[in-house]
Amino acid sequence: MHSWPTPSVPDVAGTPVALSLHDTADQRIRPVTPGATAGMYVCGITPYDSTHLGHAATYLTFDLVYRQLLANGTAVHYVQNITDVDDPLFERAERDGVDWRDLGTSQIDLFRSDMETLRVLPPQDYIGAIETIDEVIDLVQRLLDNGAAYVVDDAEHPDVYASVNATENFGYESNYDRETMAELFAERGGDPDRPGKRDPLDALLWRARRDGEPSWDSPFGPGRPGWHIECSAIATNRLGTSFDIQGGGSDLMFPHHEFSAAHAEAGHGVDRMAGHYVHAGMIALDGVKMSKSLGNLVFVSKLTAAGHEPDAIRLGVFASHYRQDRDWSEEILAAAEKRLATWRRALAAAGTTTTATDLIQQVRERLADDLDTPGALQVVDEWAAATSPEGGGDPTAAQLIVDGLDGLLGVRLR
Ligand code: 5CA
Ligand code: ZN
């Protein structure tokens, strides 16, 4: 699948500050330690009802990660999937009387155009499940071969499941106890009551063909990929069996990221798929999580069509910390627009190049500390408040600020 165009990323003044991020598995903030190139996999959309502010906030979070790594001179290999074969997509297509492939294509197009408008750095590999059925089949076969998976005893629907106890450290990513896992598994697409499973928590790897559902041939019969294995295969085939960052919203901590990691680890014989498991909090509207199933959505395309600038949407999202569950509202957007205008006015009296470099260095420091965007925005607010309207400005200083804030935050002051 083709990605979207890459926005320009200017050089950033100041000196690198090593990036630290919160890791869900270790439950603490610690340095990201990539080689020359960092490998980052971020779970992509299931293409319907996109792109809402919740999706956008999550992808903007990883855009910040990408930007901090680039500003530190680290190249990034970024991979993102598209869950374009899955039950929720089929259900929506059925409800609306459209072909699921057409629904997927139109929603992927919309997502790409929203990401481009928001100037989100694109993944080099943007990969649909549809394109990688053979990769999933290979990984399922490995799991079957090494005893980590089994076929249920059901001649009509011989589904393939992964044994939850195939890896010793299962549960290390979410740190949930068995009871919480059972609850979330049932809530988020799992099938604990499927007869023939050895353990209620065993996750579906390959769903045998059902009438009216798409299917592909495989050595274990016609069917289609389960959800978690899709991300295991797409990520490890491009980034290697262990890579630096696995990302997504916090609703993916369990079961999705726990099982994606476990399938990859059991299949490839590694201890830990990702160095950091990074999760963005949920965006809510009036206190209720924005979700496709509830329909309480604010669409990026509607905001931009109404004339709201992408830079203001970014500042609205960055006004609070990415790990917090938080509200989106018109007030937040209005405050972001006001802040953007203040910063732009301040540019005319930017100060000296030393002030500018100091400012950008402080922004680097805030963002390197687990993406402390509220702290970074405050630093710029303080600079803007300290500029005097008659102060005049050094154009070189102004340019350093424009480039620095664009490079680090993707926010353009002009
Ligand atoms: N296709 C799967 C991942 S493999 C999926 O979760 N798709 S999604 O379309 O439902 O969500 C896409 C991304 O947006 C995921 O990272 C998800 O965690 C995130 N997301 C969904 N809703 C919200 C929300 N309200 N706030 C923040 N992030 C959200
Ligand atoms: Zn995923």
Coordinates of N, CA and C and ligand atoms in Angstrom, one line a residue, residues 41 43 81 227 231 252 256-257, ligand 2:
Y41 N 7.2 0.3 15.1 CA 6.0 -0.2 14.5 C 4.8 0.4 15.3
C43 N 0.6 0.5 15.4 CA -0.6 -0.1 14.9 C -1.4 0.9 14.1
N81 N 0.6 -0.8 9.9 CA -0.3 -1.7 9.2 C -1.6 -1.0 9.0
W227 N -6.3 -11.2 14.3 CA -5.8 -9.8 14.4 C -4.4 -9.7 14.9
C231 N -0.1 -8.2 13.1 CA 0.9 -7.2 13.5 C 2.2 -7.8 13.8
L252 N -4.9 -0.8 23.2 CA -4.2 -1.9 22.6 C -3.2 -2.7 23.5
H256 N -4.2 -6.9 22.5 CA -3.5 -6.9 21.2 C -2.0 -6.9 21.3
H257 N -1.4 -6.0 22.0 CA 0.1 -5.9 22.0 C 0.7 -7.1 22.8
Ligands
ZN2 ZN -1.9 -3.8 15.6

